[in-house]
Amino acid sequence: MARAMLEYTKTVLNKVSFDASLFCREVQKALQRLLPYEIEELKIFIHSLVQQNPELNQCLIYLKP
């Protein structure tokens, strides 16, 4: 089921990528819900989205290195 949550989170982030503030809120929720190894995969996904939509760059502060 945890894998399903990661896929669901990716879907939601894709759908809200038009609004940076909404995207940031969803990123914060995802970081609370997902397991550590899923967060690492999510970081890669978010970085690829940020490359496509540079205005989402402000949300990277929530992703600790």
Coordinates of N, CA, C and O in Angstrom, one line a residue:
M1 N 0.8 -1.2 0.0 CA 0.0 0.0 0.0 C 0.9 1.3 0.0 O 0.5 2.3 -0.6
A2 N 2.0 1.2 0.6 CA 2.9 2.4 0.7 C 3.3 2.8 -0.7 O 3.4 4.0 -1.0
R3 N 3.5 1.8 -1.6 CA 3.9 2.1 -3.0 C 2.7 2.9 -3.7 O 2.9 3.8 -4.4
A4 N 1.5 2.5 -3.3 CA 0.3 3.2 -3.9 C 0.3 4.6 -3.5 O -0.1 5.5 -4.2
M5 N 0.7 4.9 -2.2 CA 0.7 6.3 -1.7 C 1.7 7.1 -2.5 O 1.4 8.3 -2.8
L6 N 2.9 6.5 -2.8 CA 3.9 7.3 -3.5 C 3.3 7.6 -4.9 O 3.5 8.7 -5.4
E7 N 2.7 6.7 -5.6 CA 2.2 6.9 -6.9 C 1.1 7.9 -6.9 O 1.0 8.8 -7.8
Y8 N 0.2 7.8 -5.9 CA -0.9 8.8 -5.7 C -0.3 10.2 -5.5 O -0.7 11.2 -6.1
T9 N 0.8 10.3 -4.7 CA 1.4 11.6 -4.4 C 2.0 12.2 -5.7 O 1.8 13.4 -6.0
K10 N 2.6 11.4 -6.5 CA 3.1 11.8 -7.8 C 2.0 12.4 -8.7 O 2.2 13.4 -9.4
T11 N 0.9 11.7 -8.7 CA -0.2 12.1 -9.5 C -0.7 13.5 -9.0 O -1.0 14.4 -9.8
V12 N -0.9 13.6 -7.7 CA -1.4 14.9 -7.2 C -0.4 16.0 -7.5 O -0.8 17.1 -7.9
L13 N 0.9 15.8 -7.3 CA 1.9 16.8 -7.6 C 1.9 17.2 -9.1 O 2.0 18.4 -9.4
N14 N 1.7 16.3 -10.0 CA 1.5 16.6 -11.4 C 0.3 17.5 -11.6 O 0.4 18.5 -12.4
K15 N -0.8 17.2 -11.0 CA -2.0 17.9 -11.2 C -2.0 19.4 -10.6 O -2.6 20.3 -11.1
V16 N -1.2 19.6 -9.5 CA -1.1 20.9 -8.9 C 0.1 21.7 -9.3 O 0.4 22.7 -8.7
S17 N 0.9 21.2 -10.2 CA 2.1 21.8 -10.6 C 1.9 23.2 -11.3 O 2.8 24.0 -11.5
F18 N 0.6 23.6 -11.6 CA 0.4 24.9 -12.1 C 0.4 26.0 -11.1 O 0.5 27.2 -11.5
D19 N 0.3 25.6 -9.8 CA 0.3 26.6 -8.7 C 1.4 26.3 -7.7 O 1.3 25.3 -7.0
A20 N 2.4 27.2 -7.6 CA 3.6 26.9 -6.8 C 3.2 26.8 -5.3 O 3.7 25.9 -4.6
S21 N 2.3 27.6 -4.8 CA 1.9 27.5 -3.4 C 1.2 26.2 -3.0 O 1.4 25.6 -2.0
L22 N 0.3 25.8 -3.9 CA -0.4 24.6 -3.7 C 0.5 23.4 -3.8 O 0.5 22.4 -3.0
F23 N 1.5 23.5 -4.8 CA 2.5 22.4 -4.9 C 3.3 22.3 -3.7 O 3.5 21.2 -3.2
C24 N 3.7 23.4 -3.1 CA 4.5 23.4 -1.9 C 3.8 22.7 -0.7 O 4.3 21.9 0.0
R25 N 2.5 23.0 -0.6 CA 1.7 22.4 0.4 C 1.6 20.9 0.3 O 1.7 20.2 1.2
E26 N 1.4 20.5 -1.0 CA 1.3 19.0 -1.2 C 2.7 18.3 -1.0 O 2.7 17.2 -0.5
V27 N 3.8 19.0 -1.3 CA 5.1 18.5 -1.0 C 5.2 18.3 0.5 O 5.7 17.2 1.0
Q28 N 4.8 19.2 1.3 CA 4.9 19.1 2.8 C 4.1 18.0 3.3 O 4.6 17.2 4.1
K29 N 2.9 17.8 2.8 CA 2.1 16.7 3.2 C 2.7 15.3 2.8 O 2.7 14.4 3.6
A30 N 3.3 15.3 1.6 CA 3.9 14.0 1.2 C 5.1 13.7 2.1 O 5.3 12.5 2.4
L31 N 5.8 14.6 2.5 CA 7.0 14.4 3.3 C 6.6 13.8 4.7 O 7.4 13.1 5.3
Q32 N 5.4 14.2 5.1 CA 4.9 13.6 6.4 C 4.4 12.2 6.3 O 4.5 11.4 7.2
R33 N 3.9 11.9 5.1 CA 3.2 10.6 4.9 C 4.1 9.5 4.5 O 3.8 8.3 4.8
L34 N 5.1 9.8 3.7 CA 5.9 8.7 3.0 C 7.0 8.2 3.9 O 7.5 8.9 4.8
L35 N 7.4 7.0 3.5 CA 8.6 6.4 4.2 C 9.9 7.0 3.7 O 9.9 7.5 2.5
P36 N 11.0 6.9 4.4 CA 12.2 7.5 4.0 C 12.7 7.1 2.6 O 13.1 8.0 1.8
Y37 N 12.6 5.8 2.3 CA 13.1 5.5 0.9 C 12.2 6.0 -0.2 O 12.6 6.3 -1.3
E38 N 10.9 6.2 0.1 CA 10.0 6.7 -0.8 C 10.2 8.2 -1.0 O 10.1 8.8 -2.1
I39 N 10.6 8.9 0.1 CA 11.0 10.3 0.0 C 12.1 10.5 -1.0 O 12.2 11.5 -1.7
E40 N 13.1 9.6 -0.9 CA 14.3 9.8 -1.8 C 13.8 9.7 -3.3 O 14.3 10.4 -4.1
E41 N 12.9 8.8 -3.6 CA 12.4 8.6 -4.9 C 11.5 9.9 -5.3 O 11.6 10.3 -6.4
L42 N 10.8 10.4 -4.3 CA 10.0 11.6 -4.6 C 10.9 12.8 -4.9 O 10.5 13.6 -5.7
K43 N 12.0 12.9 -4.2 CA 12.9 14.0 -4.5 C 13.4 14.0 -5.9 O 13.4 15.1 -6.5
I44 N 13.7 12.8 -6.4 CA 14.1 12.8 -7.8 C 13.0 13.2 -8.8 O 13.2 14.0 -9.7
F45 N 11.7 12.8 -8.4 CA 10.6 13.1 -9.2 C 10.3 14.6 -9.2 O 10.1 15.3 -10.2
I46 N 10.5 15.2 -8.0 CA 10.2 16.7 -7.8 C 11.3 17.5 -8.6 O 11.0 18.5 -9.2
H47 N 12.5 17.0 -8.5 CA 13.6 17.7 -9.3 C 13.3 17.7 -10.8 O 13.5 18.7 -11.5
S48 N 12.8 16.6 -11.3 CA 12.4 16.6 -12.7 C 11.3 17.5 -13.0 O 11.2 18.2 -14.1
L49 N 10.3 17.6 -12.1 CA 9.2 18.6 -12.3 C 9.7 20.0 -12.3 O 9.2 20.9 -13.0
V50 N 10.6 20.3 -11.4 CA 11.1 21.7 -11.3 C 11.9 22.1 -12.5 O 11.8 23.2 -12.9
Q51 N 12.5 21.1 -13.2 CA 13.2 21.4 -14.4 C 12.2 21.8 -15.5 O 12.5 22.7 -16.3
Q52 N 11.0 21.2 -15.5 CA 10.0 21.5 -16.5 C 9.3 22.8 -16.1 O 8.8 23.5 -17.0
N53 N 9.1 23.0 -14.8 CA 8.4 24.2 -14.3 C 9.3 25.0 -13.3 O 9.2 24.8 -12.1
P54 N 10.1 25.9 -13.8 CA 11.0 26.6 -12.9 C 10.4 27.4 -11.8 O 11.0 27.6 -10.7
E55 N 9.1 27.7 -11.9 CA 8.5 28.5 -10.9 C 8.3 27.7 -9.6 O 8.0 28.2 -8.5
L56 N 8.4 26.3 -9.7 CA 8.2 25.4 -8.6 C 9.5 25.4 -7.7 O 9.6 24.7 -6.7
N57 N 10.5 26.1 -8.2 CA 11.9 26.0 -7.5 C 11.8 26.4 -6.1 O 12.6 25.9 -5.3
Q58 N 10.9 27.2 -5.7 CA 10.8 27.7 -4.3 C 10.4 26.5 -3.3 O 10.7 26.6 -2.1
C59 N 9.9 25.4 -3.8 CA 9.5 24.3 -3.0 C 10.6 23.4 -2.7 O 10.5 22.5 -1.8
L60 N 11.8 23.6 -3.3 CA 12.9 22.8 -3.0 C 13.5 22.9 -1.6 O 14.2 22.1 -1.1
I61 N 13.1 24.0 -0.9 CA 13.6 24.2 0.4 C 13.1 23.1 1.4 O 13.7 22.9 2.4
Y62 N 11.9 22.5 1.0 CA 11.4 21.5 1.9 C 12.1 20.1 1.8 O 11.9 19.3 2.6
L63 N 12.9 20.0 0.7 CA 13.6 18.8 0.5 C 15.0 18.9 1.1 O 15.9 19.5 0.4
K64 N 15.2 18.4 2.2 CA 16.5 18.5 2.8 C 17.5 17.5 2.1 O 17.1 16.4 1.8
P65 N 18.8 18.0 1.9 CA 19.7 17.1 1.2 C 20.1 15.9 2.0 O 19.9 15.7 3.1

